[in-house]
Amino acid sequence: MIKIKTLLSASLVPLLIWVGGCKESVELPARLQAEDYHGFFDTTAGNEGGVYQSDDVDIEVTTDSGGGFNVGWTDAGEYLRYNVSAAAGTYRARFRVATEQPDRRLRLKVDGVDVTGALSVPDTGGWQSWQNLDVDISLSGGNHTLEVLFDNGLVNLNWIDFSIAGDDPDPDGWHLVWRDEFDGARIDPAKWEHEVNGWGGGNNELQYYTARPENSYQSGGTLKIVARQESYTGPDGTRNYTSARLRTLNKGDWLYGRFEIRARMPHGQGLWPAIWMLPTDWVYGGWAASGEIDIMEAVNLQAGGGNDIHGTLHYGGPWPDNVHSGTGFTPSASVVNEFHTYAVEWEPGEIRWYVDGQHYQTQREWWSSAGAYPAPFNQRFHLILNVAVGGNWPGSPDGGTRFPQVMEVDYVRVYQR
């Protein structure tokens, strides 16, 4: 359905309604459904969707998770207003948005003051293909009027979640069971173990993984995994590149769940960042009979790999009788210049992949030579974060590759039903 509103003649008076006194304010933190506004400014007569409200804000039934309604057909200059009360603090505002248009923008005002500037809404690929857009704001204690202003329209808005910054609401149906926000001065040894080796990961990679702070550290609320071009000698010999590989083995191990990681990627020919999972107990035998879940991996970003990321399952028999299945995805915004949220939802007989809340792949078919379906994905797995250099897939760095290169991780969160 094309969401382009028919514009009225400039001689017609725009429709403005402010009903701030007729509804109770909402106490934050809370989710504000877009259609439950306290006031609005709308430029055309009639409810285009014809549902939920009887005034002129255009509302339709949404197909987003949780159902309900969304506000659509927005035009430049229109806004929605909400009365809220809040304790003083920093809040994360999460906008649930969809559009088929490039270069869309909205902003948030508090008591008439623009507190966010123009927020870029990416082309999500469909009017009901939803993504999350996050921004942190500071609120003083007391009552406030929040205004969502559409700079150039053609944006669908489902809801705005307000949570205490650093304490986001759980995704629908999931309960947070493990997290690392990387706020401390050092990597938490109760959650992460460094793998130290130079054997190439089975892929003829070129790096030596170390536990040195030169290759992994925390600062400014993020984890940095740093690939460097340098000569390094360890028990596995001498390598010309170093990096880090961290895992939660025997510190964080889960059977099923939602695994969500917000990160920004390194780039260049020969760089291979990955967020993935391996079995903890290897019940069905060696790789890949016991499985592998790749939440996100990419090669040669901003070089031959463009802006593509990949989600993949490995299974079957032990090497060389292993097989894999999966697909790639190209986010609309750079995965190198911007943070994105990568997630899988793993349930019995089904694994789903997401980028910034957009579902792009589901897999239900796999097998193991040593067990009946749903083997091998019915056992405990643990998380791994690493940046490889070189190897069979990306090939080696070339003269255009610049070092050091950093994968920056804002958080890792694990949820279960």
Coordinates of C-alpha atoms in Angstrom, one line a residue:
M1 CA 0.0 0.0 0.0
I2 CA 1.5 3.4 -1.0
K3 CA 1.6 5.7 2.0
I4 CA 1.6 9.1 0.2
K5 CA -1.0 11.4 1.5
T6 CA -3.0 13.6 -0.9
L7 CA -2.0 17.2 0.0
L8 CA -4.7 19.8 0.3
S9 CA -4.5 23.2 -1.3
A10 CA -2.3 25.7 0.4
S11 CA -5.3 27.9 0.9
L12 CA -6.8 25.4 3.3
V13 CA -6.2 25.8 7.0
P14 CA -4.1 23.0 8.6
L15 CA -5.7 21.0 11.4
L16 CA -4.4 21.7 14.8
I17 CA -5.7 20.1 18.0
W18 CA -4.2 20.2 21.5
V19 CA -6.1 18.4 24.1
G20 CA -3.5 18.3 26.8
G21 CA -5.9 18.5 29.7
C22 CA -8.3 15.7 28.7
K23 CA -6.0 12.7 29.2
E24 CA -3.9 11.7 32.1
S25 CA -0.1 12.1 31.7
V26 CA 2.0 9.0 31.4
E27 CA 4.6 8.3 34.0
L28 CA 8.0 7.4 32.5
P29 CA 9.6 4.9 32.0
A30 CA 6.8 3.6 29.8
R31 CA 5.9 2.8 26.2
L32 CA 3.9 5.5 24.4
Q33 CA 1.8 4.0 21.6
A34 CA 1.9 6.5 18.7
E35 CA -1.9 6.5 18.4
D36 CA -2.5 7.4 22.1
Y37 CA -1.3 11.0 21.6
H38 CA -2.6 13.8 23.8
G39 CA -2.4 16.4 21.0
F40 CA -1.4 16.6 17.3
F41 CA -0.9 18.9 14.3
D42 CA -2.1 17.4 11.0
T43 CA -2.2 19.0 7.6
T44 CA -5.1 17.1 5.9
A45 CA -8.6 16.4 6.8
G46 CA -9.8 12.8 7.6
N47 CA -8.3 9.7 9.1
E48 CA -6.7 8.0 6.1
G49 CA -6.6 4.7 7.8
G50 CA -10.0 5.2 9.3
V51 CA -9.4 3.3 12.5
Y52 CA -9.0 3.7 16.3
Q53 CA -9.5 7.5 16.5
S54 CA -12.2 9.7 15.0
D55 CA -10.0 12.8 14.4
D56 CA -7.7 13.6 11.5
V57 CA -4.5 11.7 12.5
D58 CA -4.0 8.9 10.0
I59 CA -4.0 5.5 11.9
E60 CA -3.9 2.0 10.6
V61 CA -3.7 -1.6 11.9
T62 CA -0.1 -2.6 12.2
T63 CA 1.4 -6.0 11.4
D64 CA 4.3 -5.4 13.8
S65 CA 4.9 -7.7 16.7
G66 CA 2.3 -7.2 19.3
G67 CA -0.3 -5.9 16.9
G68 CA -2.4 -2.8 17.6
F69 CA -2.1 0.4 15.5
N70 CA 0.5 2.7 14.0
V71 CA 0.4 6.3 12.8
G72 CA 1.2 6.7 9.1
W73 CA 0.9 8.9 6.1
T74 CA 2.9 11.6 7.9
D75 CA 3.7 14.9 6.2
A76 CA 6.4 17.5 6.8
G77 CA 5.7 19.6 9.8
E78 CA 3.2 17.3 11.4
Y79 CA 3.6 16.3 15.0
L80 CA 2.3 14.1 17.8
R81 CA 2.3 15.3 21.5
Y82 CA 2.3 13.4 24.7
N83 CA 1.9 14.5 28.3
V84 CA 4.4 12.7 30.6
S85 CA 5.8 12.8 34.1
A86 CA 9.3 11.7 35.0
A87 CA 11.9 11.5 37.7
A88 CA 15.1 13.4 36.8
G89 CA 17.5 11.3 34.8
T90 CA 18.8 10.1 31.5
Y91 CA 16.2 8.2 29.4
R92 CA 16.6 6.1 26.2
A93 CA 13.9 6.9 23.7
R94 CA 13.4 4.1 21.3
F95 CA 11.3 4.9 18.2
R96 CA 9.7 2.0 16.3
V97 CA 9.7 3.2 12.7
A98 CA 9.1 2.0 9.1
T99 CA 9.4 3.7 5.7
E100 CA 10.1 2.9 2.1
Q101 CA 11.7 6.3 1.5
P102 CA 15.3 7.4 1.8
D103 CA 16.5 10.3 3.9
R104 CA 13.5 10.5 6.3
R105 CA 13.9 12.5 9.5
L106 CA 12.1 13.2 12.7
R107 CA 13.0 14.9 16.0
L108 CA 11.9 15.0 19.6
K109 CA 11.1 18.2 21.5
V110 CA 10.6 18.5 25.2
D111 CA 8.5 21.4 26.4
G112 CA 9.0 23.1 23.0
V113 CA 12.9 22.6 23.0
D114 CA 14.5 20.4 20.3
V115 CA 16.6 17.9 22.4
T116 CA 17.7 15.5 19.6
G117 CA 18.2 17.4 16.4
A118 CA 17.2 15.6 13.2
L119 CA 17.2 11.8 13.6
S120 CA 17.8 9.9 10.4
V121 CA 15.2 7.2 9.7
P122 CA 16.6 4.6 7.3
D123 CA 14.7 3.0 4.4
T124 CA 13.5 -0.1 6.2
G125 CA 12.4 -1.8 3.0
G126 CA 8.6 -1.7 3.6
W127 CA 5.8 0.3 5.3
Q128 CA 5.4 -2.5 7.8
S129 CA 9.1 -3.5 8.0
W130 CA 9.9 -2.1 11.4
Q131 CA 13.2 -1.0 12.9
N132 CA 14.3 0.6 16.2
L133 CA 15.9 4.1 16.4
D134 CA 17.5 4.9 19.7
V135 CA 18.5 8.2 21.3
D136 CA 19.3 9.2 24.9
I137 CA 17.8 12.4 26.4
S138 CA 18.0 14.0 29.8
L139 CA 14.7 15.0 31.6
S140 CA 14.3 17.1 34.7
G141 CA 11.9 15.8 37.3
G142 CA 8.2 16.8 36.9
N143 CA 5.6 17.1 34.1
H144 CA 6.6 17.5 30.5
T145 CA 5.2 17.8 27.0
L146 CA 6.9 15.6 24.4
E147 CA 6.5 16.3 20.7
V148 CA 7.5 14.0 17.9
L149 CA 8.0 16.3 14.9
F150 CA 8.3 14.9 11.4
D151 CA 10.7 16.9 9.3
N152 CA 9.8 15.5 5.9
G153 CA 7.1 13.0 6.5
L154 CA 6.4 9.5 4.9
V155 CA 7.4 7.8 8.2
N156 CA 5.3 5.3 10.0
L157 CA 5.5 5.4 13.8
N158 CA 4.3 2.5 16.0
W159 CA 5.5 3.5 19.4
I160 CA 8.2 5.2 21.5
D161 CA 9.7 3.3 24.4
F162 CA 11.2 5.4 27.2
S163 CA 13.5 3.5 29.5
I164 CA 16.2 4.4 32.0
A165 CA 19.3 4.7 29.8
G166 CA 21.3 1.4 30.2
D167 CA 18.2 -0.4 31.3
D168 CA 16.3 -1.0 28.1
P169 CA 12.9 -2.8 28.2
D170 CA 13.0 -6.5 27.5
P171 CA 11.9 -7.5 23.9
D172 CA 8.3 -8.8 23.9
G173 CA 8.1 -12.2 25.4
W174 CA 11.8 -12.4 26.5
H175 CA 13.4 -12.0 30.0
L176 CA 16.9 -10.6 30.4
V177 CA 19.2 -13.3 32.0
W178 CA 22.7 -12.2 31.2
R179 CA 24.4 -8.9 30.1
D180 CA 27.6 -7.0 29.8
E181 CA 27.3 -3.3 29.2
F182 CA 31.2 -2.9 29.2
D183 CA 31.0 0.1 31.6
G184 CA 33.9 -1.0 33.9
A185 CA 37.5 -0.2 33.6
R186 CA 38.5 -3.7 32.5
I187 CA 37.1 -6.7 30.8
D188 CA 35.1 -8.8 33.3
P189 CA 36.9 -12.1 33.8
A190 CA 33.8 -13.6 35.3
K191 CA 32.1 -13.3 31.9
W192 CA 34.9 -13.5 29.3
E193 CA 37.9 -15.6 28.6
H194 CA 40.6 -14.7 26.1
E195 CA 41.5 -17.5 23.6
V196 CA 45.3 -17.1 23.1
N197 CA 46.7 -18.9 20.0
G198 CA 48.2 -18.4 16.6
W199 CA 46.9 -21.5 14.8
G200 CA 44.7 -19.6 12.3
G201 CA 41.3 -20.8 13.5
G202 CA 41.1 -23.6 11.0
N203 CA 40.7 -21.1 8.2
N204 CA 44.4 -20.2 7.5
E205 CA 43.9 -16.9 9.3
L206 CA 47.0 -14.7 9.7
Q207 CA 46.5 -13.3 13.3
Y208 CA 47.9 -14.2 16.7
Y209 CA 45.1 -13.9 19.2
T210 CA 46.4 -12.4 22.5
A211 CA 45.1 -11.3 25.9
R212 CA 47.1 -8.1 25.8
P213 CA 45.3 -4.7 26.4
E214 CA 46.8 -3.7 23.0
N215 CA 44.3 -6.1 21.4
S216 CA 41.3 -5.8 23.7
Y217 CA 40.2 -3.3 26.4
Q218 CA 37.2 -1.4 27.7
S219 CA 36.8 2.4 27.7
G220 CA 34.0 4.9 27.4
G221 CA 31.4 2.2 27.9
T222 CA 32.4 -0.1 25.0
L223 CA 34.6 -3.1 24.4
K224 CA 37.3 -2.6 21.8
I225 CA 38.8 -5.6 19.9
V226 CA 41.8 -4.3 18.0
A227 CA 43.5 -5.9 15.0
R228 CA 47.1 -4.7 14.5
Q229 CA 49.7 -5.2 11.9
E230 CA 52.8 -6.1 13.9
S231 CA 55.2 -9.0 14.4
Y232 CA 54.3 -11.2 17.4
T233 CA 55.9 -14.4 18.6
G234 CA 54.2 -16.9 20.9
P235 CA 54.1 -20.7 21.4
D236 CA 52.4 -21.1 18.0
G237 CA 55.2 -19.2 16.2
T238 CA 55.5 -15.8 14.7
R239 CA 52.6 -13.9 13.0
N240 CA 52.5 -10.5 11.3
Y241 CA 49.1 -9.5 12.8
T242 CA 47.6 -9.6 16.2
S243 CA 44.0 -9.4 17.4
A244 CA 41.7 -10.8 20.2
R245 CA 39.0 -13.5 20.5
L246 CA 36.8 -13.5 23.6
R247 CA 34.4 -16.2 24.6
T248 CA 31.9 -17.0 27.4
L249 CA 32.6 -20.7 27.6
N250 CA 31.7 -22.0 31.1
K251 CA 30.8 -18.5 32.1
G252 CA 27.8 -17.9 29.9
D253 CA 26.3 -21.0 28.3
W254 CA 22.7 -21.2 27.1
L255 CA 20.2 -23.6 25.5
Y256 CA 17.8 -21.3 23.4
G257 CA 17.3 -17.6 23.9
R258 CA 17.6 -14.2 22.2
F259 CA 21.2 -13.0 21.8
E260 CA 21.5 -9.3 21.1
I261 CA 24.8 -7.4 20.4
R262 CA 25.1 -3.8 19.5
A263 CA 28.4 -3.1 17.7
R264 CA 30.3 -1.2 15.1
M265 CA 32.6 -3.0 12.6
P266 CA 36.2 -2.7 11.4
H267 CA 36.8 -2.4 7.6
G268 CA 39.2 -3.1 4.9
Q269 CA 40.4 -6.0 2.7
G270 CA 41.4 -9.0 4.8
L271 CA 39.4 -8.0 7.9
W272 CA 36.9 -10.6 9.2
P273 CA 34.8 -9.5 12.3
A274 CA 32.4 -12.1 13.8
I275 CA 29.8 -12.4 16.5
W276 CA 29.0 -16.1 16.8
M277 CA 28.4 -19.2 19.0
L278 CA 29.9 -22.6 19.4
P279 CA 28.7 -25.7 21.4
T280 CA 29.8 -25.9 25.0
D281 CA 29.7 -29.7 25.3
W282 CA 30.3 -31.0 21.7
V283 CA 27.7 -33.7 22.3
Y284 CA 27.5 -34.7 18.6
G285 CA 31.2 -34.7 17.8
G286 CA 33.7 -32.4 16.2
W287 CA 33.0 -29.4 14.0
A288 CA 30.5 -29.1 12.5
A289 CA 28.5 -32.1 13.7
S290 CA 27.8 -30.3 17.0
G291 CA 26.9 -27.1 15.2
E292 CA 27.8 -23.4 14.9
I293 CA 25.6 -20.3 15.0
D294 CA 26.9 -17.2 13.3
I295 CA 24.9 -14.2 14.5
M296 CA 26.9 -11.8 12.4
E297 CA 30.1 -12.0 10.3
A298 CA 31.4 -9.8 7.5
V299 CA 34.5 -9.7 5.3
N300 CA 36.2 -6.9 3.5
L301 CA 33.8 -4.2 4.6
Q302 CA 34.0 -1.0 2.5
A303 CA 36.2 -3.0 0.1
G304 CA 35.1 -6.1 -1.9
G305 CA 32.5 -6.9 0.9
G306 CA 30.7 -3.6 0.6
N307 CA 28.3 -3.2 3.5
D308 CA 27.1 -6.8 3.6
I309 CA 26.7 -8.9 6.7
H310 CA 26.0 -12.7 7.0
G311 CA 24.0 -15.0 9.2
T312 CA 24.9 -18.7 8.9
L313 CA 24.4 -22.1 10.5
H314 CA 27.1 -24.8 10.2
Y315 CA 26.1 -28.5 10.9
G316 CA 26.1 -32.0 9.3
G317 CA 29.1 -34.2 9.9
P318 CA 32.6 -33.6 11.2
W319 CA 34.8 -31.8 8.8
P320 CA 35.1 -32.4 5.8
D321 CA 31.5 -33.7 5.8
N322 CA 30.1 -30.4 7.2
V323 CA 27.6 -28.2 5.4
H324 CA 26.2 -24.7 6.0
S325 CA 23.1 -22.6 5.2
G326 CA 22.4 -18.9 5.6
T327 CA 21.9 -15.6 3.8
G328 CA 23.4 -12.2 3.6
F329 CA 21.9 -8.8 4.4
T330 CA 22.8 -5.3 3.5
P331 CA 21.8 -2.7 6.1
S332 CA 20.8 0.7 4.7
A333 CA 23.3 2.5 6.9
S334 CA 27.1 1.8 7.2
V335 CA 28.0 -1.0 9.7
V336 CA 31.4 0.6 9.9
N337 CA 30.4 4.2 10.6
E338 CA 27.4 3.4 12.8
F339 CA 26.4 1.0 15.6
H340 CA 23.8 -1.6 14.7
T341 CA 22.1 -4.2 16.8
Y342 CA 22.5 -7.8 15.7
A343 CA 20.4 -10.5 17.2
V344 CA 19.3 -14.1 16.8
E345 CA 16.2 -15.7 18.4
W346 CA 16.9 -19.4 18.9
E347 CA 14.0 -21.6 19.8
P348 CA 13.3 -25.4 19.4
G349 CA 13.3 -26.1 15.7
E350 CA 13.7 -22.4 14.6
I351 CA 16.4 -19.7 14.5
R352 CA 15.7 -16.2 13.4
W353 CA 18.1 -13.4 12.5
Y354 CA 17.6 -9.6 13.0
V355 CA 19.5 -6.3 12.3
D356 CA 18.1 -3.3 14.2
G357 CA 14.9 -5.2 14.9
Q358 CA 14.4 -6.1 11.2
H359 CA 13.9 -9.8 10.7
Y360 CA 15.8 -10.9 7.6
Q361 CA 16.1 -14.7 7.9
T362 CA 14.6 -17.8 9.5
Q363 CA 16.0 -21.3 9.4
R364 CA 14.2 -24.5 10.4
E365 CA 16.1 -27.2 8.5
W366 CA 19.4 -28.7 9.6
W367 CA 20.8 -32.0 10.7
S368 CA 23.6 -33.8 12.5
S369 CA 25.3 -37.1 11.6
A370 CA 25.2 -38.1 15.3
G371 CA 21.7 -37.2 16.4
A372 CA 18.1 -36.9 15.5
Y373 CA 16.6 -33.5 14.6
P374 CA 16.6 -30.9 16.1
A375 CA 20.3 -31.9 16.8
P376 CA 22.7 -30.3 16.8
F377 CA 20.9 -27.1 17.9
N378 CA 19.4 -28.6 21.0
Q379 CA 22.4 -28.3 23.3
R380 CA 24.2 -25.5 25.2
F381 CA 26.2 -22.9 23.2
H382 CA 28.4 -20.0 24.2
L383 CA 29.2 -16.6 22.7
I384 CA 32.4 -15.6 20.8
L385 CA 33.5 -12.1 19.7
N386 CA 36.6 -11.8 17.5
V387 CA 38.3 -10.0 14.6
A388 CA 40.2 -12.3 12.3
V389 CA 42.8 -11.1 9.8
G390 CA 43.0 -13.0 6.5
G391 CA 41.9 -16.5 5.9
N392 CA 40.2 -18.6 3.3
W393 CA 37.1 -16.4 3.0
P394 CA 38.4 -12.7 3.0
G395 CA 41.9 -13.3 1.7
S396 CA 44.9 -11.4 2.9
P397 CA 45.1 -7.6 3.6
D398 CA 46.5 -5.5 0.7
G399 CA 48.1 -2.2 0.4
G400 CA 44.8 -0.4 0.9
T401 CA 44.2 -2.0 4.3
R402 CA 44.8 0.4 7.2
F403 CA 45.7 -0.8 10.8
P404 CA 44.8 -0.8 13.6
Q405 CA 41.2 -1.8 13.0
V406 CA 38.6 -1.9 15.8
M407 CA 35.4 -3.8 16.4
E408 CA 33.6 -1.7 19.1
V409 CA 30.9 -3.5 21.1
D410 CA 28.4 -1.4 23.1
Y411 CA 26.6 -4.3 24.8
V412 CA 25.9 -8.0 24.8
R413 CA 22.5 -9.1 26.2
V414 CA 21.0 -12.6 26.5
Y415 CA 17.2 -13.2 27.0
Q416 CA 15.2 -16.3 27.5
R417 CA 11.5 -17.1 27.5

